[in-house]
Coordinates of C-alpha atoms in Angstrom, one line a residue:
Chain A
X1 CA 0.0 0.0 0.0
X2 CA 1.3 3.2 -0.9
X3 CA 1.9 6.2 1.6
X4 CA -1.0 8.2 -0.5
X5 CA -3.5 5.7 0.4
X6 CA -2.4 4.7 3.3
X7 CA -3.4 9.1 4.3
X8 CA -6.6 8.3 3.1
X9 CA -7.2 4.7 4.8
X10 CA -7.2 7.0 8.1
X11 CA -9.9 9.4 7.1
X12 CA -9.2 12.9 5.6
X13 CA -6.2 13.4 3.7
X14 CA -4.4 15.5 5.5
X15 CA -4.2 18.4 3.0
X16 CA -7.7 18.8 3.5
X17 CA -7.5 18.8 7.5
X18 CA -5.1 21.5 7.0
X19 CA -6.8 23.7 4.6
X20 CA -9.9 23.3 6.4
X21 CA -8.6 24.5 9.7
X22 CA -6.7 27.6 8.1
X23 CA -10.1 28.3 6.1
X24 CA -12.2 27.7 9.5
X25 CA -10.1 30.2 11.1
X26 CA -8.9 27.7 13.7
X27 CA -5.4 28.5 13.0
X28 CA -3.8 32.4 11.8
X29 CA -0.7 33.2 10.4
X30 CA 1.3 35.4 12.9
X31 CA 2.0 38.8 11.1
X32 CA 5.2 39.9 10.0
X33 CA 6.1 42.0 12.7
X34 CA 5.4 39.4 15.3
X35 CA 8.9 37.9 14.3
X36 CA 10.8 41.2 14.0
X37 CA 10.0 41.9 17.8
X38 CA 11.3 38.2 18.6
X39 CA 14.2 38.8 16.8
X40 CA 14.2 42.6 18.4
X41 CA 13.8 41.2 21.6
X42 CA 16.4 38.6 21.4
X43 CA 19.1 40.7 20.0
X44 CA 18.2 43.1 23.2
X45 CA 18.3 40.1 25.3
X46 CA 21.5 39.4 24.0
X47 CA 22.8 42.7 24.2
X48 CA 22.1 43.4 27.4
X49 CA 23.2 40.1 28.9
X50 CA 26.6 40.9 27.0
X51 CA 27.0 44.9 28.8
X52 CA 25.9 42.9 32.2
X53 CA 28.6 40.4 31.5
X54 CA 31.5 43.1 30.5
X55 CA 30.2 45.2 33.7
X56 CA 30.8 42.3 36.2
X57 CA 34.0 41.2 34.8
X58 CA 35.3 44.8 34.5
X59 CA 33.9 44.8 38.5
X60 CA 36.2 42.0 38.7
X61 CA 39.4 43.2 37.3
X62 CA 39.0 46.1 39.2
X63 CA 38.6 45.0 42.4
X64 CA 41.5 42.6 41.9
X65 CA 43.9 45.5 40.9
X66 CA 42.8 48.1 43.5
X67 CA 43.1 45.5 45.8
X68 CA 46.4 44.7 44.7
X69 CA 45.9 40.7 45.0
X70 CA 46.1 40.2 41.5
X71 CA 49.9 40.6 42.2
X72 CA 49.4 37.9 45.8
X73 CA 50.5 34.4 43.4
X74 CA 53.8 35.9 43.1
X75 CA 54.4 34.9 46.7
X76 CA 53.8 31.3 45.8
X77 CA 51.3 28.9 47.2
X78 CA 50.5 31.2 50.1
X79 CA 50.2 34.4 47.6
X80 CA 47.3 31.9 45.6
X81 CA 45.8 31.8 48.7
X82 CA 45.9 35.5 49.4
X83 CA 44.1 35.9 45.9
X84 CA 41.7 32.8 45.9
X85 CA 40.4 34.5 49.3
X86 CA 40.1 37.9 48.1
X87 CA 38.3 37.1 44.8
X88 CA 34.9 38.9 44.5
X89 CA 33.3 35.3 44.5
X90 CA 29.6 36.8 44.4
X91 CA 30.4 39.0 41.1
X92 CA 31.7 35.6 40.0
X93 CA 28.7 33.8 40.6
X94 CA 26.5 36.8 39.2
X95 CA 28.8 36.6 35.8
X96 CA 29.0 33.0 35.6
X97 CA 25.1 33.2 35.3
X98 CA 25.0 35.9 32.7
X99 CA 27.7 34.0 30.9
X100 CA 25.2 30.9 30.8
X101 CA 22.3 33.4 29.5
X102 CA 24.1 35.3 27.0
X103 CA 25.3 31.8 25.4
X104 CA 21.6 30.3 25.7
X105 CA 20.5 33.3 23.3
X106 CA 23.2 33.1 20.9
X107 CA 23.0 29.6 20.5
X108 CA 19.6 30.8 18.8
X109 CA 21.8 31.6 16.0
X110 CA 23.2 29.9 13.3
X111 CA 26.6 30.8 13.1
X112 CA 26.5 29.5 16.7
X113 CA 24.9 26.4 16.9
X114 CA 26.1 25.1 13.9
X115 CA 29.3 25.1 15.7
X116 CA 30.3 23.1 18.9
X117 CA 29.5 25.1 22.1
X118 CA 32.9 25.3 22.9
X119 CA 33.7 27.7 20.4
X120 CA 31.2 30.3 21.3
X121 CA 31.6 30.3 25.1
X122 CA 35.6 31.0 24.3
X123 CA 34.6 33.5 21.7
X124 CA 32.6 35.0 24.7
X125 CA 35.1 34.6 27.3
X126 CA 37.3 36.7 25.0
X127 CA 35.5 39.5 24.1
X128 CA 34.6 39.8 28.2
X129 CA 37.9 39.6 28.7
X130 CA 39.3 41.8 26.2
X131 CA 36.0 44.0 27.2
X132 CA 36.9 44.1 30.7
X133 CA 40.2 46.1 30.6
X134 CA 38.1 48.9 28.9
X135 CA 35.5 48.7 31.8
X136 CA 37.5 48.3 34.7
X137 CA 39.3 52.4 34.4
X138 CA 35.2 52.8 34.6
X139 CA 34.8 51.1 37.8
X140 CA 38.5 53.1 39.3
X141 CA 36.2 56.4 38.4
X142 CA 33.6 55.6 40.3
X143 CA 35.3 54.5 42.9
X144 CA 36.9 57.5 43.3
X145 CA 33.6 59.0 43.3
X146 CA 32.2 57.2 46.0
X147 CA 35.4 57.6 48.1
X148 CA 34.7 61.3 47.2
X149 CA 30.6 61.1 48.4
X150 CA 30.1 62.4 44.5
X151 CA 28.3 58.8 44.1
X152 CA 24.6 58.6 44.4
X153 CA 24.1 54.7 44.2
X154 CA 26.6 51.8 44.6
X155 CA 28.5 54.2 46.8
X156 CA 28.9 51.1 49.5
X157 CA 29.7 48.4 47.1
X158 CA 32.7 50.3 45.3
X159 CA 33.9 51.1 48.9
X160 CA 33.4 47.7 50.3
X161 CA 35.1 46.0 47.7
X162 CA 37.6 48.8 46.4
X163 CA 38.9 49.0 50.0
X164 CA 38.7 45.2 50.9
X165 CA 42.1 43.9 52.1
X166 CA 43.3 40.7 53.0
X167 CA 45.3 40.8 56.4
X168 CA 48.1 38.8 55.1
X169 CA 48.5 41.2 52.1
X170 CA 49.6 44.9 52.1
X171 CA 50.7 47.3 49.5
X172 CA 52.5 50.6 49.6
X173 CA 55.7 52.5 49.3
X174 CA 58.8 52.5 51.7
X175 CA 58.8 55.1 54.2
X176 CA 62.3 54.5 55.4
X177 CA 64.7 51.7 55.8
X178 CA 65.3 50.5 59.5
X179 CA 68.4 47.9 60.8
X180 CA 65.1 45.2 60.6
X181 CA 63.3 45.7 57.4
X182 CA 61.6 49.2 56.4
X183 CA 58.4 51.4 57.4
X184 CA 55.5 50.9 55.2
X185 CA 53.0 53.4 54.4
X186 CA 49.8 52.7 52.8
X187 CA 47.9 54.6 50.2
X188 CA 45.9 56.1 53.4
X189 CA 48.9 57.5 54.8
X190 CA 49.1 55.1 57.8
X191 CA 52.7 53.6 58.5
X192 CA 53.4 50.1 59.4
X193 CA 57.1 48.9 61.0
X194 CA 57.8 45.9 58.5
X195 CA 60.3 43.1 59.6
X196 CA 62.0 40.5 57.9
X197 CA 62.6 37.0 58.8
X198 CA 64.8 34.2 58.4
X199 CA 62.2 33.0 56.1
X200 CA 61.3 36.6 54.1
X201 CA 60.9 35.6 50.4
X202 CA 63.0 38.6 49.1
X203 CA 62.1 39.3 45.3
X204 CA 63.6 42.4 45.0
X205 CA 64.0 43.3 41.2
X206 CA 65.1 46.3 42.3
X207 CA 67.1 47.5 45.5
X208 CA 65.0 48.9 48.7
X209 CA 64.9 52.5 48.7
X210 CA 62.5 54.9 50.5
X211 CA 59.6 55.5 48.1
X212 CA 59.9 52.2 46.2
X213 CA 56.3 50.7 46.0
X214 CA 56.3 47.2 47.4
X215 CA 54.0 44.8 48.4
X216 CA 54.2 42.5 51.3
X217 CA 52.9 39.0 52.1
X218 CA 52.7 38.4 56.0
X219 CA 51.2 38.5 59.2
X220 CA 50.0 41.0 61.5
X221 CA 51.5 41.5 65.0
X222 CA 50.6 43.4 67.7
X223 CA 53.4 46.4 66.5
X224 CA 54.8 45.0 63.4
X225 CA 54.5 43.0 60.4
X226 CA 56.5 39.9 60.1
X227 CA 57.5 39.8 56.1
X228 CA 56.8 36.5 54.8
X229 CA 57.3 37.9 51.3
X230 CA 58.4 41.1 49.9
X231 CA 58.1 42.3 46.2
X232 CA 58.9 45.4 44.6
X233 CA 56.5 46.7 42.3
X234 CA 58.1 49.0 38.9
X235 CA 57.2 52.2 39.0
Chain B
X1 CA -8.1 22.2 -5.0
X2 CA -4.7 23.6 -5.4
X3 CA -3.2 26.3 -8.2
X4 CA -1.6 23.6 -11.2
X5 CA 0.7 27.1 -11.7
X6 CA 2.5 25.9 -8.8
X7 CA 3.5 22.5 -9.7
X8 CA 5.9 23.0 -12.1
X9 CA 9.3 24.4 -12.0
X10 CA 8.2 26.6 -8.8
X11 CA 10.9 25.9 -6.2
X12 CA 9.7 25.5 -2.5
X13 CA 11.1 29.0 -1.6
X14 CA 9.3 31.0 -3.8
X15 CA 6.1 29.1 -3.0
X16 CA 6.8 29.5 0.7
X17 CA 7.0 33.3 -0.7
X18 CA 3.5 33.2 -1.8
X19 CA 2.4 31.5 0.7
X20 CA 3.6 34.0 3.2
X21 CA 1.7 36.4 1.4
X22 CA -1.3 35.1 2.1
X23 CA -2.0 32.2 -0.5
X24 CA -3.4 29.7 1.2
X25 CA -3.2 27.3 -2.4
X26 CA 0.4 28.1 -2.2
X27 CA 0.6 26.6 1.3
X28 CA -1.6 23.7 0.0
X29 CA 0.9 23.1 -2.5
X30 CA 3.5 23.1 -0.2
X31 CA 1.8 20.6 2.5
X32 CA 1.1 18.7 -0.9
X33 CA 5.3 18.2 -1.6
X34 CA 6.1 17.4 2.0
X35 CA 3.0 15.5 3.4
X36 CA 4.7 12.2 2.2
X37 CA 8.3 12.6 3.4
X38 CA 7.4 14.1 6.8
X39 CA 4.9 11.3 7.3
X40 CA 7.9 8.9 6.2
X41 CA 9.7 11.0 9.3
X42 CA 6.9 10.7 11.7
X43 CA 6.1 6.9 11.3
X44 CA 9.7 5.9 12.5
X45 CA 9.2 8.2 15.3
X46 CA 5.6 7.7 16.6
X47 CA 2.8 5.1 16.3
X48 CA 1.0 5.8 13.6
X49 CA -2.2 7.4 14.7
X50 CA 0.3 9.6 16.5
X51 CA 2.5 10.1 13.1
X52 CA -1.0 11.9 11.3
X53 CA -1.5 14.1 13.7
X54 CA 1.6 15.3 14.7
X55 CA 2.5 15.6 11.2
X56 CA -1.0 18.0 10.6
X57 CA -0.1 19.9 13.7
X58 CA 3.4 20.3 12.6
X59 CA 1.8 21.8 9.0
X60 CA -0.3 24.0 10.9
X61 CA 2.6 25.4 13.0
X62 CA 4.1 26.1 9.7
X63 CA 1.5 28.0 8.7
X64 CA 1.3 30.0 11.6
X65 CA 4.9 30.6 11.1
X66 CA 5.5 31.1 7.4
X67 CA 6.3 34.4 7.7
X68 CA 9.3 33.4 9.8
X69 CA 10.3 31.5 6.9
X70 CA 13.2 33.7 5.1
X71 CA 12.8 32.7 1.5
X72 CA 17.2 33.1 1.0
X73 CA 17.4 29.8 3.0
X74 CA 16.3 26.6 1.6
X75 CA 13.0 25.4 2.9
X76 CA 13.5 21.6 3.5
X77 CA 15.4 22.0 6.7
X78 CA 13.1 24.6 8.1
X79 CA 10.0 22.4 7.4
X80 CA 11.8 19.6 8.8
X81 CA 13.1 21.7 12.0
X82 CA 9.5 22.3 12.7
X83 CA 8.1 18.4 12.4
X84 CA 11.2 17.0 14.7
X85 CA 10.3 19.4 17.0
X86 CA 6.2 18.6 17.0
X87 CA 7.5 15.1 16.8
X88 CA 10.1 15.9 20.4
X89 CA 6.9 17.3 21.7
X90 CA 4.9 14.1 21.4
X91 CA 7.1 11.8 22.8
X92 CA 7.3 13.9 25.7
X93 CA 3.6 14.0 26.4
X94 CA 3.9 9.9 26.5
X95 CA 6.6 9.9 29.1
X96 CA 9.2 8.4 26.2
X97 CA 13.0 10.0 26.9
X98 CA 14.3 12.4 24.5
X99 CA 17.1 13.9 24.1
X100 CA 18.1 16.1 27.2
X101 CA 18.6 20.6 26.4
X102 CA 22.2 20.0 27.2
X103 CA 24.2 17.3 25.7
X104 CA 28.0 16.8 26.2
X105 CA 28.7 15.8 22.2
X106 CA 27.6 19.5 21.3
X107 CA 30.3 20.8 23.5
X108 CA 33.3 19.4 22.1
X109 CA 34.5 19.7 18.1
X110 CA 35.2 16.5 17.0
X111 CA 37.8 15.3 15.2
X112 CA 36.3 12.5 13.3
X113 CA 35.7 13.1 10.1
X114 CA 32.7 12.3 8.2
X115 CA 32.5 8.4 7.1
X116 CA 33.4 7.5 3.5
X117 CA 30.1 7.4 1.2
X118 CA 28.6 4.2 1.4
X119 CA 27.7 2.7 -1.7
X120 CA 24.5 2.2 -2.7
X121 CA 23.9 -1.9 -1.6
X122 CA 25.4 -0.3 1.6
X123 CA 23.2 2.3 1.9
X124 CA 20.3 -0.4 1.2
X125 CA 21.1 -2.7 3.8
X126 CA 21.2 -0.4 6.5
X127 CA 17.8 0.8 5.6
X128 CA 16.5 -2.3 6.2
X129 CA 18.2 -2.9 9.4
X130 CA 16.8 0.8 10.4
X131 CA 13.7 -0.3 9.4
X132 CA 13.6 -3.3 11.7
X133 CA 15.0 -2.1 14.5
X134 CA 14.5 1.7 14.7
X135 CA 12.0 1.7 18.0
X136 CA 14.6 0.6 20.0
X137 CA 17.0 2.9 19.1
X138 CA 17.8 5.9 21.6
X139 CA 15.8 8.6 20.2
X140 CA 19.4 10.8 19.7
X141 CA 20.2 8.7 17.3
X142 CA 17.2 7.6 15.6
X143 CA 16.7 11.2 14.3
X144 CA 19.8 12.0 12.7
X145 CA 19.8 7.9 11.0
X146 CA 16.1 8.5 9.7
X147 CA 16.9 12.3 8.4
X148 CA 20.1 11.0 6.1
X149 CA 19.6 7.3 5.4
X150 CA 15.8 7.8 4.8
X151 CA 15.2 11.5 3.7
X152 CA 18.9 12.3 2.3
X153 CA 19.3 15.4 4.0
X154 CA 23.1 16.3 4.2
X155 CA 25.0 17.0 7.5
X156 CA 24.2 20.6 7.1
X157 CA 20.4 20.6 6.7
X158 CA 20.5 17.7 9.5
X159 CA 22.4 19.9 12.1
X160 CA 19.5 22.7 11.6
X161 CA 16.7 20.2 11.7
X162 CA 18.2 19.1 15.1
X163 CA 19.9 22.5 16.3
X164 CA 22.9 20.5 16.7
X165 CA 26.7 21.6 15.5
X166 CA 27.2 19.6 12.2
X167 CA 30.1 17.7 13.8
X168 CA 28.3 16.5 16.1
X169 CA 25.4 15.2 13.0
X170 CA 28.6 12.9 11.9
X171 CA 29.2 11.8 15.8
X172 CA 25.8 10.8 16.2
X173 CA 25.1 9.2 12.8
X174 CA 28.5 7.0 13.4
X175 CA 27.2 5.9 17.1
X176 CA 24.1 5.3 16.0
X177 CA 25.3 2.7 13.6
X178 CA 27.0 1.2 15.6
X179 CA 24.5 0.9 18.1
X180 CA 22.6 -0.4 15.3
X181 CA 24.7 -2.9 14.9
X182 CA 25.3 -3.8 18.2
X183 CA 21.3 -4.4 18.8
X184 CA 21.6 -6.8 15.2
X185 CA 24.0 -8.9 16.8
X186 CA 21.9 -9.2 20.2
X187 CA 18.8 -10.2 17.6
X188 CA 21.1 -12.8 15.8
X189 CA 22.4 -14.3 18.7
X190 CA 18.9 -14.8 20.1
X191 CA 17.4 -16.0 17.6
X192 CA 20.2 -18.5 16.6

């Protein structure tokens, strides 16, 4: 029996079923502009999932910098713990989501699902990534602002995380060199008595000199730092 | 009922054009060239009082959607795209697995390359073993077997019809053979 007769053996053709129910009305054809404001809306969707995306991860790289961390692995082990600790993990959360958006509306798209997913999530990551150094100087201005009060909204977020610090990890410039170690001052002007060890991790690419910005891995005592590691930063 | 005008040397695109201008005898036409092949489709999916109906519902989603249809593409794959996906839908209502929104052989290109062409007594036999022992084949890889064995769709049109990176068409198509073959042997050696 052939497929033709087998439609019929069933009732109806099926052609007529169909014509009948677009003639009865029972089905419309969705206009024109119906589909441009799906695609509208997608390519808004996409859009603004992509600016979220570049704003956290500029967040990101900002925080990392002001806080200085991003300079912690140098210390080793320890220094990877310094960083892994200070990470901003709920902007990483909050971009990781995004990141999972944004690629569920481009897959929408040819050029991307045609493809294995792979490629388009590392396409992504780059342009974030790339995107990101342009945003972050964004972020340094208004943290300025909010350190000035010329914010009106996110003041407390820019200053809680611009200003986080791990105790282990400090950054600043020499005050003066004592018989021990040297005086650190921080950006705030506040001076610390630094000391080094029989263990100090001495990475000095260049000599210690009052001024010199350094950074220090180590732990808080009652009147002094004990310098687990000390780094010199170029100028 | 339908325009003869249509029949001859009218490609599907430029009927789908009509049609999305509001020539319902175009559309007519159209459900006339495909009703056969997408029933072909629907009977290796479904049962098949299920394979009428979801193939008429699938026709009437493509008529509600015509004027998504951009005429510069070829129409097979987007009529096709549109039955799977009725098709998906069906199983689903029964309970019968599918294939999950995430799978891990889209993530990763694949460095297989497609399978030298089979020749045609090749291509004949495996038809017949689809044909015998489709239903109890996973679902992943009954749609891509059926789409090129049965309905000669290439890799590309198959990767839209299933939204799928084309690698991953020539993944599925070889595990599915072999899966094929594997059930085969499993018949033979109980039967023997």
């Amino acid at each position: 029996m052939s497929d033709h007769e087998e439609i019929r053996e069933n009732g109806r053709p099926i052609l007529e079923r169909v014509l009948s129910a677009i003639m009865a009305g029972r089905v419309r054809m969705r206009p024109k502009w119906h589909f441009v404001l799906h695609a509208a809306l997608g390519a808004t969707g996409v859009a603004i999932a992509l600016l979220a995306l570049l704003w956290f991860a500029g967040f990101i790289l900002f925080t990392l910098r002001e806080t200085g961390v991003w300079l912690a692995p140098f210390f080793g082990p320890r220094g990877w713990f310094v960083f892994f600790a200070s990470v901003p993990w709920l902007i990483v959360v909050l971009s990781l989501v995004f990141l999972v958006v944004l690629e569920f509306l481009v897959q929408r798209y040819s050029f991307a699902h045609r493809r294995p997913l792979l490629y388009s999530v590392l396409g992504i990551v780059f342009v974030v990534v790339v995107g990101s150094m342009a945003v972050a100087p964004v972020h340094r201005a208004l943290f300025r602002f909010a350190r000035e009060n010329r914010l009106p909204f996110g003041r407390g977020l820019y200053l809680e995380y611009g200003m986080m610090r791990h105790p282990d990890f400090r950054r600043g410039r020499i005050f003066g060199l004592t018989p021990e170690g040297f005086v650190l001052q921080n950006d705030g002007g506040a001076t610390s008595s630094v000391f080094f060890g029989p263990r100090t991790r001495r990475m000095l690419q260049s000599p210690l000199r009052p001024g010199a910005s350094v950074m220090i891995l180590g732990r808080e005592h009652s009147e002094f730092i004990e310098a687990g590691g000390v780094r010199v930063l170029p100028e | 009922m339908g325009s003869v005008g249509y029949r001859f040397g009218v490609s599907d695109e430029e009927v789908a054009g009509f049609a999305e201008r509001g020539d319902t005898q175009a559309f007519g036409e159209l459900v006339r060239r495909y009703e056969t092949r997408l029933l072909r489709y629907a009977r290796r999916f479904l049962l098949r009082a299920d394979a009428e109906d979801a193939v008429q519902e699938a026709f009437l989603k493509a008529y509600a959607n015509i004027r998504s249809f951009d005429t510069r593409r070829r129409f097979s794959p987007w009529i096709y795209r549109i039955a799977h996906n009725e098709f998906v839908n069906v199983l689903k209502r029964r309970g019968v697995e599918t294939v999950p929104v995430f799978d891990f052989d889209t993530l990763f290109p694949h460095l297989v390359s497609r399978d030298k062409p089979e020749d045609q007594a090749e291509r004949a036999e495996l038809r017949r073993l689809l044909d015998n022992s489709l239903q109890a084949l996973n679902v992943k890889y009954r749609a891509p077997l059926v789409l090129y064995y049965f309905e000669e769709l290439e890799y590309k049109d198959i990767a839209d019809v299933l939204g799928v990176p084309i690698a991953t068409v020539g993944v599925r198509l070889r595990r599915g053979r072999n899966a094929l073959r594997k059930l085969v042997e499993k018949n033979t050696h109980h039967t023997a």
